[in-house]
Structures are given as C-alpha cells and as structure tokens.
Short mmCIF file of C-alpha atoms and ligand atoms in Angstrom, two decimals:
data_model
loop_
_atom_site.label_atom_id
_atom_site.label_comp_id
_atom_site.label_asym_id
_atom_site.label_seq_id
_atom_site.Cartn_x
_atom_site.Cartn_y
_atom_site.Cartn_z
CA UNK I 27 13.14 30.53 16.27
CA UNK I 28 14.58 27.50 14.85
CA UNK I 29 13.54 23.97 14.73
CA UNK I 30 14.73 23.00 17.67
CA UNK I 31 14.53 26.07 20.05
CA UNK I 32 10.58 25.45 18.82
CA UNK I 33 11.07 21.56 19.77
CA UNK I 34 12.70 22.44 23.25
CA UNK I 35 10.08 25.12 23.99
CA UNK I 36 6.95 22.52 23.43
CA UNK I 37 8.91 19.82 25.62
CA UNK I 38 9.29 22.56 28.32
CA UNK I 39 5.39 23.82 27.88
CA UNK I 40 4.48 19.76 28.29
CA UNK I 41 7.16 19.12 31.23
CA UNK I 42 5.28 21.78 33.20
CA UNK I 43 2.00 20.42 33.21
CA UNK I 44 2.79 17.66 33.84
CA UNK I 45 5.27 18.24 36.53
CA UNK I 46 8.21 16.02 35.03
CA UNK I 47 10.64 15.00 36.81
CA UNK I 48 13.36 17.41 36.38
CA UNK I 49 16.24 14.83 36.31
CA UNK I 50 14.15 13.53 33.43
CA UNK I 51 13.93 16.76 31.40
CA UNK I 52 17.31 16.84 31.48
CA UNK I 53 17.96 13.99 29.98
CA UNK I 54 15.32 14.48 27.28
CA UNK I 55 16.65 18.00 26.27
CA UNK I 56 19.78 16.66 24.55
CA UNK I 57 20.94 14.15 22.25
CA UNK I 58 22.54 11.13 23.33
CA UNK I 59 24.49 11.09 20.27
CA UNK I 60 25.42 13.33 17.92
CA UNK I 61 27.18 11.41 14.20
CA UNK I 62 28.44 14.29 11.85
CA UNK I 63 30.31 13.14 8.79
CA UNK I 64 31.19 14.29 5.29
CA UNK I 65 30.50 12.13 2.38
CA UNK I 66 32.49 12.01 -1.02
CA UNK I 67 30.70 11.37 -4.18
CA UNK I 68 32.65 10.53 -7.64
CA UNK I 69 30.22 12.73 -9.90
CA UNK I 70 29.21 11.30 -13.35
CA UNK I 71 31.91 13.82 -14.78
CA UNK I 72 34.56 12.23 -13.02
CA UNK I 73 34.74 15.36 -9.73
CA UNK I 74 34.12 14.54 -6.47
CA UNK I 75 31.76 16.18 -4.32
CA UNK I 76 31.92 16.17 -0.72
CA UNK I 77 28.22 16.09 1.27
CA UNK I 78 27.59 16.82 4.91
CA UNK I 79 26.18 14.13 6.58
CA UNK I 80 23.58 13.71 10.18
CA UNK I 81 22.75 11.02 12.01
CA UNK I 82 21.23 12.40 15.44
CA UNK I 83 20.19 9.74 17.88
CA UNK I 84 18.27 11.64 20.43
CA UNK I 85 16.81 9.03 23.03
CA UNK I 86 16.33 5.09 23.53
CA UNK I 87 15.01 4.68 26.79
CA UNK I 88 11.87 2.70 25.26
CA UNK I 89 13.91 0.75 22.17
CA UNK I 90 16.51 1.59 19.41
CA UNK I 91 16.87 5.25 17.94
CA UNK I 92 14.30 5.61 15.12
CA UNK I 93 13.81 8.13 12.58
CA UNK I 94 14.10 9.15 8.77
CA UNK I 95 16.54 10.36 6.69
CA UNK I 96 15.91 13.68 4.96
CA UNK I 97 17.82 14.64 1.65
CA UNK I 98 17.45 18.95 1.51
CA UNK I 99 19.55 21.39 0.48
CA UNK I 100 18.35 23.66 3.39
CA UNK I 101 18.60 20.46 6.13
CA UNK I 102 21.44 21.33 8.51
CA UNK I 103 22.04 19.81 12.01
CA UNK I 104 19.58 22.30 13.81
CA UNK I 105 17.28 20.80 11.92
CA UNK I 106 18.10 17.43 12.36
CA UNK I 107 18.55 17.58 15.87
CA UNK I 108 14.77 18.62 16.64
CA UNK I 109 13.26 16.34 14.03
CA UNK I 110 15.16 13.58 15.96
CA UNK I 111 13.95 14.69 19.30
CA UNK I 112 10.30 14.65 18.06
CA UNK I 113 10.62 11.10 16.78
CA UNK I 114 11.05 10.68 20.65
CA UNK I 115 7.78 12.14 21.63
CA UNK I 116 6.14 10.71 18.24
CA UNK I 117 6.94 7.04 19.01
CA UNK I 118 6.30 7.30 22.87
CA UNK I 119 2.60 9.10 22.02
CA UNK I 120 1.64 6.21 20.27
CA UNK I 121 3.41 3.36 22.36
CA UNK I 122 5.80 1.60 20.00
CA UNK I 123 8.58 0.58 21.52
CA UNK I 124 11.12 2.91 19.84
CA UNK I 125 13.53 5.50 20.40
CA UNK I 126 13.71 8.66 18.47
CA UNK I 127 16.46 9.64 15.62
CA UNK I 128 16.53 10.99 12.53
CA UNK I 129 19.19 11.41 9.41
CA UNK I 130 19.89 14.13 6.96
CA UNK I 131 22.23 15.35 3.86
CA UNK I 132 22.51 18.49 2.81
CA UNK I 133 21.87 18.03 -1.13
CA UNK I 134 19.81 19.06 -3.38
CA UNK I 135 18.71 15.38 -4.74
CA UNK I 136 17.02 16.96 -7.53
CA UNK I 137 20.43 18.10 -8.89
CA UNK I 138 21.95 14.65 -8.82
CA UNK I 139 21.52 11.53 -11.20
CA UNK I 140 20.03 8.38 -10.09
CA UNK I 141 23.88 6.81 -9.95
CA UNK I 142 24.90 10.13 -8.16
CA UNK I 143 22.14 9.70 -5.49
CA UNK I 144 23.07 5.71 -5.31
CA UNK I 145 26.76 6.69 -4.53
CA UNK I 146 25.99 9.29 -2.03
CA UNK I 147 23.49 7.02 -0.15
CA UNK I 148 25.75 4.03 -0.05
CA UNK I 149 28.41 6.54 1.07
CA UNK I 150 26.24 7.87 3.87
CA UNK I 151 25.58 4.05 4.75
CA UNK I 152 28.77 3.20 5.32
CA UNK I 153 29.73 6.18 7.42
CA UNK I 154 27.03 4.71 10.06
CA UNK I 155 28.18 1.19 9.31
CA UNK I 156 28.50 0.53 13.29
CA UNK I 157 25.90 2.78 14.64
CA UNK I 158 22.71 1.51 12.79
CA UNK I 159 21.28 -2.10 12.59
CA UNK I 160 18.02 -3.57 13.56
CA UNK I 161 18.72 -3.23 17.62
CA UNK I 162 20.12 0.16 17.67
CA UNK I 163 18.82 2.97 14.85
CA UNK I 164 16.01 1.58 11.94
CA UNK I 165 15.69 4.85 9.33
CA UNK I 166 13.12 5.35 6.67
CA UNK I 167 12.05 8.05 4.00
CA UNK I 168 11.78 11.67 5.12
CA UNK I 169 11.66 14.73 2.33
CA UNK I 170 12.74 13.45 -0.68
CA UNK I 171 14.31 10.49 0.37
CA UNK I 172 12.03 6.96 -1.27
CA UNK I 173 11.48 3.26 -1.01
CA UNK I 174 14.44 2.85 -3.74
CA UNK I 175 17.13 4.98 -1.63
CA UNK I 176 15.84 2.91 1.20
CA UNK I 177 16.57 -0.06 -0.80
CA UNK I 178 20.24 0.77 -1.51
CA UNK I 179 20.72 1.13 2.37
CA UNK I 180 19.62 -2.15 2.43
CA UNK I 181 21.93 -3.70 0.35
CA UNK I 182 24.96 -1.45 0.83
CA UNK I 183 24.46 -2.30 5.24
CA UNK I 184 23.47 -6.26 4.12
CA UNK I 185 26.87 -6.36 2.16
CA UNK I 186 28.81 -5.00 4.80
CA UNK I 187 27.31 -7.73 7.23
CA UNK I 188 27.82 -10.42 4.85
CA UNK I 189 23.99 -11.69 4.85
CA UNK I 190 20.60 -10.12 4.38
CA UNK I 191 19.63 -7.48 6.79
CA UNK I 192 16.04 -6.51 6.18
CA UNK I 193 15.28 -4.83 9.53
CA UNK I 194 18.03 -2.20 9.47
CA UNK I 195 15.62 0.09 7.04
CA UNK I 196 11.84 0.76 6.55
CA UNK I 197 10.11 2.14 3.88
CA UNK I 198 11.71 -0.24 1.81
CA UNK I 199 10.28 -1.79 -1.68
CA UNK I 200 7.87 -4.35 -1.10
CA UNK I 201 9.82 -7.24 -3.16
CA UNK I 202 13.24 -6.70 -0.42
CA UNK I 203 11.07 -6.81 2.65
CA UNK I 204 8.87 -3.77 2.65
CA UNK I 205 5.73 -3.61 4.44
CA UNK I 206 2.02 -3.36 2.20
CA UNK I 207 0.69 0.27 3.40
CA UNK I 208 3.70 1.80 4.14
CA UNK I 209 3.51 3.70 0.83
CA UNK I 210 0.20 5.56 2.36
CA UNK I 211 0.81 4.95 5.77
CA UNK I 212 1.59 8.38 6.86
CA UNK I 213 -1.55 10.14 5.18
CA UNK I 214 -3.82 7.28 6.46
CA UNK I 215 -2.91 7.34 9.66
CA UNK I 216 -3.53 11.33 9.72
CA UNK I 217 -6.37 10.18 7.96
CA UNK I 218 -7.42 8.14 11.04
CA UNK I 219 -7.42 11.03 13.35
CA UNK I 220 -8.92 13.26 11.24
CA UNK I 221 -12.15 11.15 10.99
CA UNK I 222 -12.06 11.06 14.93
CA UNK I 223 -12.46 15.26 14.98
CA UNK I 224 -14.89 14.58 12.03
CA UNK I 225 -17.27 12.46 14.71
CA UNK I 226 -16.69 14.72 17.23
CA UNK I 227 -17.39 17.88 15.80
CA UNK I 228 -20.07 16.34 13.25
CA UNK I 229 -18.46 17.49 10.36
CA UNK I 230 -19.77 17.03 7.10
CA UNK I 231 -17.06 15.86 5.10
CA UNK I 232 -18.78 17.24 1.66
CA UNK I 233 -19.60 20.43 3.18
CA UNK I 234 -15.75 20.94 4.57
CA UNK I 235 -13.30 22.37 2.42
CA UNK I 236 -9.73 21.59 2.63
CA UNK I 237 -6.18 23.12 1.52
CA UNK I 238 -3.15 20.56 1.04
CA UNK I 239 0.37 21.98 1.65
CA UNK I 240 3.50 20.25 0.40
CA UNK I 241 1.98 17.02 -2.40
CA UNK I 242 4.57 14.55 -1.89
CA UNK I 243 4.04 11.50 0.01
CA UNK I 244 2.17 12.89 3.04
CA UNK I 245 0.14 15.77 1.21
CA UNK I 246 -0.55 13.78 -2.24
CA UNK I 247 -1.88 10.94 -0.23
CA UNK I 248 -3.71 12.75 2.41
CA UNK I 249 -5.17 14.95 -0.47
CA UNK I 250 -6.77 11.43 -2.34
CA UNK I 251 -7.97 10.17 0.71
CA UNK I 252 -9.69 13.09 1.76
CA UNK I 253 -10.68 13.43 -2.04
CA UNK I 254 -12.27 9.92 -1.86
CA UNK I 255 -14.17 10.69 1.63
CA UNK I 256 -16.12 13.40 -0.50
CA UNK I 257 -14.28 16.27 1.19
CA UNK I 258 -13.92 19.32 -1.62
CA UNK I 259 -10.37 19.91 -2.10
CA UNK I 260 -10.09 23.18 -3.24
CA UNK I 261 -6.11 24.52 -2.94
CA UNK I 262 -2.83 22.57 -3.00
CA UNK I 263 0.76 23.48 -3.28
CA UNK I 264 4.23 22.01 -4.04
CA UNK I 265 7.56 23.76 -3.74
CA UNK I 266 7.32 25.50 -6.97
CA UNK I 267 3.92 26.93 -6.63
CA UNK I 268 0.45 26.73 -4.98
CA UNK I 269 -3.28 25.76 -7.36
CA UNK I 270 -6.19 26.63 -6.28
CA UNK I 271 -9.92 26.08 -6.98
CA UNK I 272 -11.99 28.45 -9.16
CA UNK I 273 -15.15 26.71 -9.24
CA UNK I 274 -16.04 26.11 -5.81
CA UNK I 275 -16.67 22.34 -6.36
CA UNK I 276 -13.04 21.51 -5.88
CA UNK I 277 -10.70 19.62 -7.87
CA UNK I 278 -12.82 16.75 -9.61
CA UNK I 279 -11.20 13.33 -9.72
CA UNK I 280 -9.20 13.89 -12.94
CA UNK I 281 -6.99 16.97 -11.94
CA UNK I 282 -6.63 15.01 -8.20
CA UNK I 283 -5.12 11.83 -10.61
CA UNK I 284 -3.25 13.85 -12.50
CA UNK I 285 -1.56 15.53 -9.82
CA UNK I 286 -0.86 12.58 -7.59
CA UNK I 287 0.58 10.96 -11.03
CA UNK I 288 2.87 13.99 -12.12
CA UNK I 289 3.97 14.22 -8.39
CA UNK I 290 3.50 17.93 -8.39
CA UNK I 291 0.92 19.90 -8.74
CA UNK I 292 2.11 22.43 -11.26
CA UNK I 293 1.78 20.30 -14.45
CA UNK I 294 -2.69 20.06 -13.87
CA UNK I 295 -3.35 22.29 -16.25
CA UNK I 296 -0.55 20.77 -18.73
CA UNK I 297 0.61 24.42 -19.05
CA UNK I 298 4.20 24.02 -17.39
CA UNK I 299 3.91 27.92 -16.85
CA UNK I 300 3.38 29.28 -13.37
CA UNK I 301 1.90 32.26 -14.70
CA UNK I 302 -1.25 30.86 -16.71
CA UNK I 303 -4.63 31.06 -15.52
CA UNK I 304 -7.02 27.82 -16.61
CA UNK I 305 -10.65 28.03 -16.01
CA UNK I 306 -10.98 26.00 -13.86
CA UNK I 307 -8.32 27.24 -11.48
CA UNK I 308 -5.17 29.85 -10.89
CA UNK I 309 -2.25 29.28 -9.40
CA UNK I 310 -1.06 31.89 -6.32
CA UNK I 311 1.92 32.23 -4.00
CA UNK I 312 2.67 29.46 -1.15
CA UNK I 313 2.26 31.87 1.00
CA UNK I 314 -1.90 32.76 0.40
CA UNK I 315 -2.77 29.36 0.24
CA UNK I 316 -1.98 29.21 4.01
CA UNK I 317 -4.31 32.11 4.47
CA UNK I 318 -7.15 30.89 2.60
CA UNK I 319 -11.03 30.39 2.99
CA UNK I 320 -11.16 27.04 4.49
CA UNK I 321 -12.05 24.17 6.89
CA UNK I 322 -8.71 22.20 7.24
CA UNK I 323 -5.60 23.35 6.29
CA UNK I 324 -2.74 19.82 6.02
CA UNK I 325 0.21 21.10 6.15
CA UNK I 326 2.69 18.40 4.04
CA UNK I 327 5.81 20.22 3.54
CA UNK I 328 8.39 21.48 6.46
CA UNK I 329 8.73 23.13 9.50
CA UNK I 330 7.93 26.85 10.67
CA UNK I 331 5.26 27.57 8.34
CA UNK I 332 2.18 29.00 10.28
CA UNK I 333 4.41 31.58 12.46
CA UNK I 334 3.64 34.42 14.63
CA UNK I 335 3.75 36.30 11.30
CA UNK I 336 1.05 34.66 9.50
CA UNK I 337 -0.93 32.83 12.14
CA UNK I 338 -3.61 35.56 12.52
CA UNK I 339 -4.44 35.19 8.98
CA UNK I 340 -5.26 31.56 8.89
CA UNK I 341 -8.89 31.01 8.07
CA UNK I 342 -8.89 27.13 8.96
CA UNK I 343 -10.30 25.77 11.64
CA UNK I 344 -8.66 22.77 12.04
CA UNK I 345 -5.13 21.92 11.17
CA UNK I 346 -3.71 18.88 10.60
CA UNK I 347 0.42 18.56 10.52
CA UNK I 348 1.64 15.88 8.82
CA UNK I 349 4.79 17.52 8.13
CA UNK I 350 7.06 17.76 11.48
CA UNK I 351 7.37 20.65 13.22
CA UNK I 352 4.89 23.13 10.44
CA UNK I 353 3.75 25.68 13.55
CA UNK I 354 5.94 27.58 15.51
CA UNK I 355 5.29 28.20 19.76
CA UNK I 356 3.96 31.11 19.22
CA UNK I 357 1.96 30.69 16.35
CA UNK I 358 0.25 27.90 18.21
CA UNK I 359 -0.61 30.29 21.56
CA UNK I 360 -2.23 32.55 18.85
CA UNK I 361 -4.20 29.64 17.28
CA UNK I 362 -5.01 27.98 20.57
CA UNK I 363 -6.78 31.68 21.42
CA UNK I 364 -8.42 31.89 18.14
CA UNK I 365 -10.07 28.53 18.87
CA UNK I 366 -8.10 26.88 15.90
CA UNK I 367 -7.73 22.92 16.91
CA UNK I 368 -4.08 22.27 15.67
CA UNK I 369 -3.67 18.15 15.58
CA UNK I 370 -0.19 18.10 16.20
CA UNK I 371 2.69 15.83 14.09
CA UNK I 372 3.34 14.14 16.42
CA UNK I 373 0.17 12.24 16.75
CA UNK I 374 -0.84 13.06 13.15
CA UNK I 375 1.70 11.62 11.34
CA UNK I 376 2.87 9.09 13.34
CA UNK I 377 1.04 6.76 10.97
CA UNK I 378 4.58 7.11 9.08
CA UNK I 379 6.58 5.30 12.34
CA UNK I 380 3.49 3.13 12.94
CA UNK I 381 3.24 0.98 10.05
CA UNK I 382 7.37 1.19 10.04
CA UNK I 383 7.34 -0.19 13.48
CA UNK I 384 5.11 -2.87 11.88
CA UNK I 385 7.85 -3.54 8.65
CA UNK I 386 10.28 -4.25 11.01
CA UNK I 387 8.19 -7.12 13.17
CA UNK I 388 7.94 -8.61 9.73
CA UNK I 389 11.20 -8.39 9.31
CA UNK I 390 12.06 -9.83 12.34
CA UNK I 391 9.39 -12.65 12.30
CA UNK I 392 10.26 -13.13 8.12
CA UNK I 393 6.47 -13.32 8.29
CA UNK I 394 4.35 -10.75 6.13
CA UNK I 395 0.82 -9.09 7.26
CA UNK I 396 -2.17 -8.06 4.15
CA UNK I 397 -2.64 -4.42 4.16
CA UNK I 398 -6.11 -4.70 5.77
CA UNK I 399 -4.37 -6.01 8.65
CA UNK I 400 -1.35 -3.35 8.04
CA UNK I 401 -4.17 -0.82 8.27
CA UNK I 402 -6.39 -2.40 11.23
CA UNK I 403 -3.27 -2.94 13.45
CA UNK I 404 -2.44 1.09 12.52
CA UNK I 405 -6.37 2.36 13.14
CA UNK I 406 -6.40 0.68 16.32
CA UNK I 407 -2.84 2.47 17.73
CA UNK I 408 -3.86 5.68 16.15
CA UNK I 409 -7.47 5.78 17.96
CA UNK I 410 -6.40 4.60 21.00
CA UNK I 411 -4.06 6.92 21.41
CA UNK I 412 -6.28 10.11 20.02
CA UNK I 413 -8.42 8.79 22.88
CA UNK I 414 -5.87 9.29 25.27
CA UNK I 415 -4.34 12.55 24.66
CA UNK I 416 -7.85 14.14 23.97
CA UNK I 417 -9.15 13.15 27.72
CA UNK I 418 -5.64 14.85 28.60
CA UNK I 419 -6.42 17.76 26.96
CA UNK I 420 -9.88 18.14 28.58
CA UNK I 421 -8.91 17.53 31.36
CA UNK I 422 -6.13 20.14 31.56
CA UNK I 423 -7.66 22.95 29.16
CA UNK I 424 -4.80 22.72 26.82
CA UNK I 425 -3.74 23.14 23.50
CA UNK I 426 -3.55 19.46 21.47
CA UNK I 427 -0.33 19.47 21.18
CA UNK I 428 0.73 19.71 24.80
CA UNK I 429 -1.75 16.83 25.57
CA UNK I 430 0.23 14.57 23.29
CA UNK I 431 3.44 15.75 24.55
CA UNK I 432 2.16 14.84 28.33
CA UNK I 433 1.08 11.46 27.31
CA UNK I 434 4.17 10.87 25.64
CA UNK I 435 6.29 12.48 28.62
CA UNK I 436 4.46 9.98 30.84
CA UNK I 437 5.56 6.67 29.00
CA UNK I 438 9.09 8.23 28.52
CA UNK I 439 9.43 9.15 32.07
CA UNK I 440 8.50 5.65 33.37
CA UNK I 441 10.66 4.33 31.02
CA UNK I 442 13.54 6.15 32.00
CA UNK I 443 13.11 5.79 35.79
CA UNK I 444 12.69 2.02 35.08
CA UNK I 445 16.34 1.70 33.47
CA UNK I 446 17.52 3.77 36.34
CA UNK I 447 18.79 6.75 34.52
CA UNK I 448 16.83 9.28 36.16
P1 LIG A 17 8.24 14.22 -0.04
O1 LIG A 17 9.66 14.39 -0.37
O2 LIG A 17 7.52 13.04 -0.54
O3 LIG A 17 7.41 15.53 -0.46
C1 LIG A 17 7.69 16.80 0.00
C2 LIG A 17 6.70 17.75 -0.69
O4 LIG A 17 6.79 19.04 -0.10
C3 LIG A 17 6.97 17.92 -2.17
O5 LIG A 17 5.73 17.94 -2.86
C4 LIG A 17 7.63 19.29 -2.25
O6 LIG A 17 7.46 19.89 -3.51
C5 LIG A 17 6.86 19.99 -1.16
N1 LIG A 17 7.47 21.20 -0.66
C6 LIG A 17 8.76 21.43 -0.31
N2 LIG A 17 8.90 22.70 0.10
C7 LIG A 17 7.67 23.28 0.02
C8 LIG A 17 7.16 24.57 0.32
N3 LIG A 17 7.95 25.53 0.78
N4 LIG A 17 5.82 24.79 0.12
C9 LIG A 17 5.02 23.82 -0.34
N5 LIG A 17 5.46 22.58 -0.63
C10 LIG A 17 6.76 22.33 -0.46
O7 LIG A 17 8.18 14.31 1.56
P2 LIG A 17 7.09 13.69 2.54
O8 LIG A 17 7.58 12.36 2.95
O9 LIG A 17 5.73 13.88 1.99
O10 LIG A 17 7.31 14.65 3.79
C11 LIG A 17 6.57 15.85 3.97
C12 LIG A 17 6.53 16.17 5.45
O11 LIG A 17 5.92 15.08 6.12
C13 LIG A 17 7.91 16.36 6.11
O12 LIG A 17 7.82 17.32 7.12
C14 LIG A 17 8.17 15.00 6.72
O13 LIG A 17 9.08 15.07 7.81
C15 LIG A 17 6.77 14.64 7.16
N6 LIG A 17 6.58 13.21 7.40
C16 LIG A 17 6.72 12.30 6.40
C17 LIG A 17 6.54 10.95 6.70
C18 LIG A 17 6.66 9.91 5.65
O14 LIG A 17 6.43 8.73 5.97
N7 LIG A 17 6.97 10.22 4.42
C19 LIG A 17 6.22 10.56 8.00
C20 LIG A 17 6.06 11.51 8.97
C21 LIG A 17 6.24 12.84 8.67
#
C-alpha cells in the first residue's frame, strides 16, 4: 500500500474507536491544500534543470500548517500527502498548537553542488512566497534537507518581505535564530519515551540490545544517546549498507564517534568497501538487520519498512519509529499479535516538531531559552503525553499507535467543532 492509503487506514482504525464524528473524518481525510510546482535550476554547466516541487497543507484547525521539507529522489506527492497528514496527528498528540504540512522535491541532493542545492531551494522558496510565513505554514529539515538549506529559506522569504523573518523556518542555524537542541531534538525526544517503556517494563538498559536503522539525524543521534545510557548497540545501517556487531559487546565508543562523525556508517572500518569483513564486525544487507537478534529495533530511515512481508521475522520486542510512517497496517496487526510494542512516529518523534514549536516562540518573543530548558520544556510534553495515550491504550486493549491517534483525534475534533467546521 502506499504512504498514504497506510496513513488513511490508521486514521480510519483510530476514528472507530473512538467513534469520531463522521463530519469530522471527512474533513481530516483530505488536504486542504494541495501546492504543486516545478522549479528551474541554472546548473553549474550553464543547463537548466527543472524539479518537481510539494507543498501539502493538510489541516489547521489547531494553528498554521506545519511540517518539513524532504529532498528524495523517490519523494513524490503520495508521499507527501501522508507525511503531511501525520504532522496533523503528530502535533495534535502532543498539544502544540499547530497544523500539519509537509514539503518535498524530487532530487537527488547528493547529485547537486552546494550552489546547485542553494538555487533550487531559493527557487522552491519563492514558488510558496504567499503561502508560507510565520501564521500560516513554518517548515523544517526532513530527509536530507539541514539547518543550512533551512537557512537559505530564511533569507531568500526575509528578502522577499523586505525585513528579517525568523519564524517562517525551523531547524535553522543557531547564529540566524535557531533554537539550542533542535540539532538532537528528534532522537531525544524518542529518547524520552523510550526511557518511559524502560521504567515500565524494568529494562536493563546494559542488558538490552539495540539495532539503528537509517544514521542520519534521527538514527545517528538516537544511536549516541542510547550508546551513552549503556545500551549495547550492536547493528546499524545507512542507505548504502547495514554494520553489524561481531563481538557481542557492541560498538565501543570509538566506532559510535566515528560513525556519527563520517555521517554514515560505511566508512567504520576505514575500508570504503562494502564487501570487507573487520574483526570486529561485517557488514550485511538492509534488509537482515531488520530481522535481527534484538531488543529494540529504531527505525531512522523511511516509510514501509517492517511490512506484511517481513514483519514475522522481526526479533525485536520493542520498536521505536522515528522515521514517519516505517510500519505498514498490516505489519502492525501482525506485530500487535506477536506482542511486539511498536511506539509509533507520531509520538516518538515528535520531539522533531516539539522543540520546533519551541524555535518559533523564540522567534516570536526575539527571546532565546538554554538547552536545559529546550530539553525540560520537551521532557515534560513528551511524558505527559506518553501518559496519556498509554492509559488510552489500556483502557481500550489496543495497539500504541491507535491510542495516540485517539488522543490526537480528540484534540482535533474539539478543535474543529469549536471553529464550526464540522
Ligand atoms: P537524514 O537525511 O538526516 O538521514 C536519513 C538517513 O537515512 C541517512 O543516514 C540515509 O543514509 C538513511 N537511509 C536512507 N534510505 C535508507 C534505507 N533504505 N535503509 C537504511 N537507511 C537509509 O534524515 P532524518 O532527518 O534523520 O530523517 C529520518 C527519518 O526521521 C525520516 O522518516 C524523517 O521523516 C523522520 N523524522 C525526522 C525528523 C527530524 O527532525 N530530522 C523529525 C521527525 C521525523
């Protein structure tokens, strides 16, 4: 199924037990605006290139459209569409008062130079000149979009106003109005939950054995922290290839560095060749390191990767999605019988919106937090909320996921109802 036949078929799952208003689901199973747009680039050799270009702005009963902006060769507006409808459930589960959007090219950024990548994100800024701004649609990073692309949004929308606009971006540098934390925010706030299950379940952190997929800003981070809480991490994977583990201590502190440094996790054994085998570890397909011997499985990279396919041979017991949208429907009704606890993206990494939400108050207020207060304020919104959806979910018997869907439903149904819509 795709992304957002996946998207639609949790909403429905979550509408039902919680017997939505129907007027309501209709209203939250489509877009309220759809911007599709092509982008020219001048190329360094003098060619233009023409880019297709997303923004999908997919609710704002409870505050302006919110959402990254991805930059994937593989993102199309399927995709977009149900990554922007789950930054609608994402922001509502943990009660900041946003809407949900989301942004994509299809590009392979890797391909481009850095002046390349400047000229095709100013271009895509000024094809949403009108429709973004800090009281309608804020974006921020997504897959391999950063702080610096977020920086020439910045400028390129601040240019076109005349003044500076700080607020019509997170994720930005620090020195132009970024937030401290927001680096880490995503991971930490996953992070956040994670220790939550720990308590409950009275897991031993240096008996528990975890598996990082995807090690770019979610996954790299998440895999440190974890790293640093004495959990042994003993496989990760990037898009090129998956490491794991050979001497059942997990990776020791150096090859964790070294990875997080290199951005990648192919380069640990300073080999450059997929093929080699170290002593200390081997590398195997993306594919087996989802099925192997382990505690917690993060999944850090993109949607539909535990499927109905593969979701009987996942060993974890717990996984935690920081990437949006990683487990299909049906691979979570097989999980949920296996007795797998799946903490779904949209509580898990809604660290990522949280400490955005807080970049923009700064903004606002031109009035800048510590990160121990970036990080208290998050902690507090991520437990409080955990709280919440897990007395749903024992309540009601269900899967996780559904329980953050209902609490989120809740918020955006009283929302709706109280502008009248519905
Ligand atoms: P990133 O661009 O920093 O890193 C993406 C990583 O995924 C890279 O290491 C890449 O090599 C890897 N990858 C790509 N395809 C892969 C594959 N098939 N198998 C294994 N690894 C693969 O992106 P990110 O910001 O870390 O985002 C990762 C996920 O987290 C996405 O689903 C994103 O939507 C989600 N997310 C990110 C944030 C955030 O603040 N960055 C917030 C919420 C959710």
């Amino acid at each position: 199924m795709s992304p957002l036949q996946n998207a639609l078929t949790q909403l429905k799952k979550a509408a039902d037990l919680v017997k939505l208003d129907p007027a309501v689901l209709e209203i939250l199973k489509k877009p309220k605006k759809i911007h599709q747009f092509s982008i020219p680039v001048k190329m360094d050799n003098g060619q233009t290139k023409v880019f297709d270009g997303y923004r999908v702005q997919w609710n704002d009963a409870r505050g302006p459209f919110k959402g990254g902006i991805r930059f994937h060769p593989k993102t199309d507006l399927n995709e977009v569409e149900a990554l922007s409808f789950w930054m609608t459930i994402k922001c509502a589960a943990v009660g900041i008062p946003y809407g949900g959007g989301k942004g994509g090219v299809t590009v392979d950024p890797k391909k481009l130079s850095t002046t390349e990548l400047e000229r095709l994100t100013r271009g895509y800024t000024r094809a949403l000149k009108n429709d973004i701004g800090p009281e309608k649609d804020i974006p921020a990073p997504d897959v391999y979009t950063t702080p610096q692309i977020m920086g020439w949004i910045m400028d390129e929308f601040s240019k076109i106003k005349g003044y500076n606009v700080p607020g019509v971006v997170t994720g930005k540098p620090l020195e132009i109005g970024g937030s401290a934390g927001r680096g880490t925010a995503t991971a930490q706030g996953g992070f956040y939950v994670l220790e939550e299950i720990v308590k409950k379940m009275k897991i031993d952190p240096k008996k528990t054995k975890v598996v990082v997929q995807g090690f770019g800003n979610a996954g790299a981070n998440m895999a440190d922290l974890c790293f640093h809480a004495g959990y042994k991490i003993i496989g990760v994977s990037d898009s090129q290839t998956a490491v794991i583990d050979k001497t059942g201590k997990g990776f020791d502190s150096h090859v964790i560095a070294k990875m997080k440094e290199k951005k990648g996790v192919v380069d640990i054994c300073d080999c450059d060749d997929l093929k080699c085998s170290c002593k200390d570890h081997i590398h195997i397909t993306n594919e087996k390191l989802l099925e192997m011997d382990c505690d917690i499985l993060v999944l850090a990279a993109l949607e539909n990767q535990i499927t109905k396919k593969n979701a009987g041979r996942v060993k974890a017991k717990i996984i935690l999605e920081l990437a949006n949208g990683p487990t299909a429907p049906e691979a979570d009704e097989k999980l949920f019988k296996k007795n797998v606890l799946v903490l779904p993206d949209v509580l898990a990494n809604a660290g990522g919106v949280t400490v955005s939400y807080f970049e923009w108050v700064q903004n606002l207020a031109n009035y800048y937090w510590s990160e121990k207060e970036v990080f208290e304020k998050l902690k507090k919104i991520m437990v409080e909320n955990f709280d919440e959806a897990w007395k749903i979910k024992e309540k009601n018997k269900t899967d996780f996921r559904t329980a953050v869907f209902a609490l989120a439903l809740g918020r955006l149904e009283k929302a709706i109802k109280a502008r009248g819509w519905a």
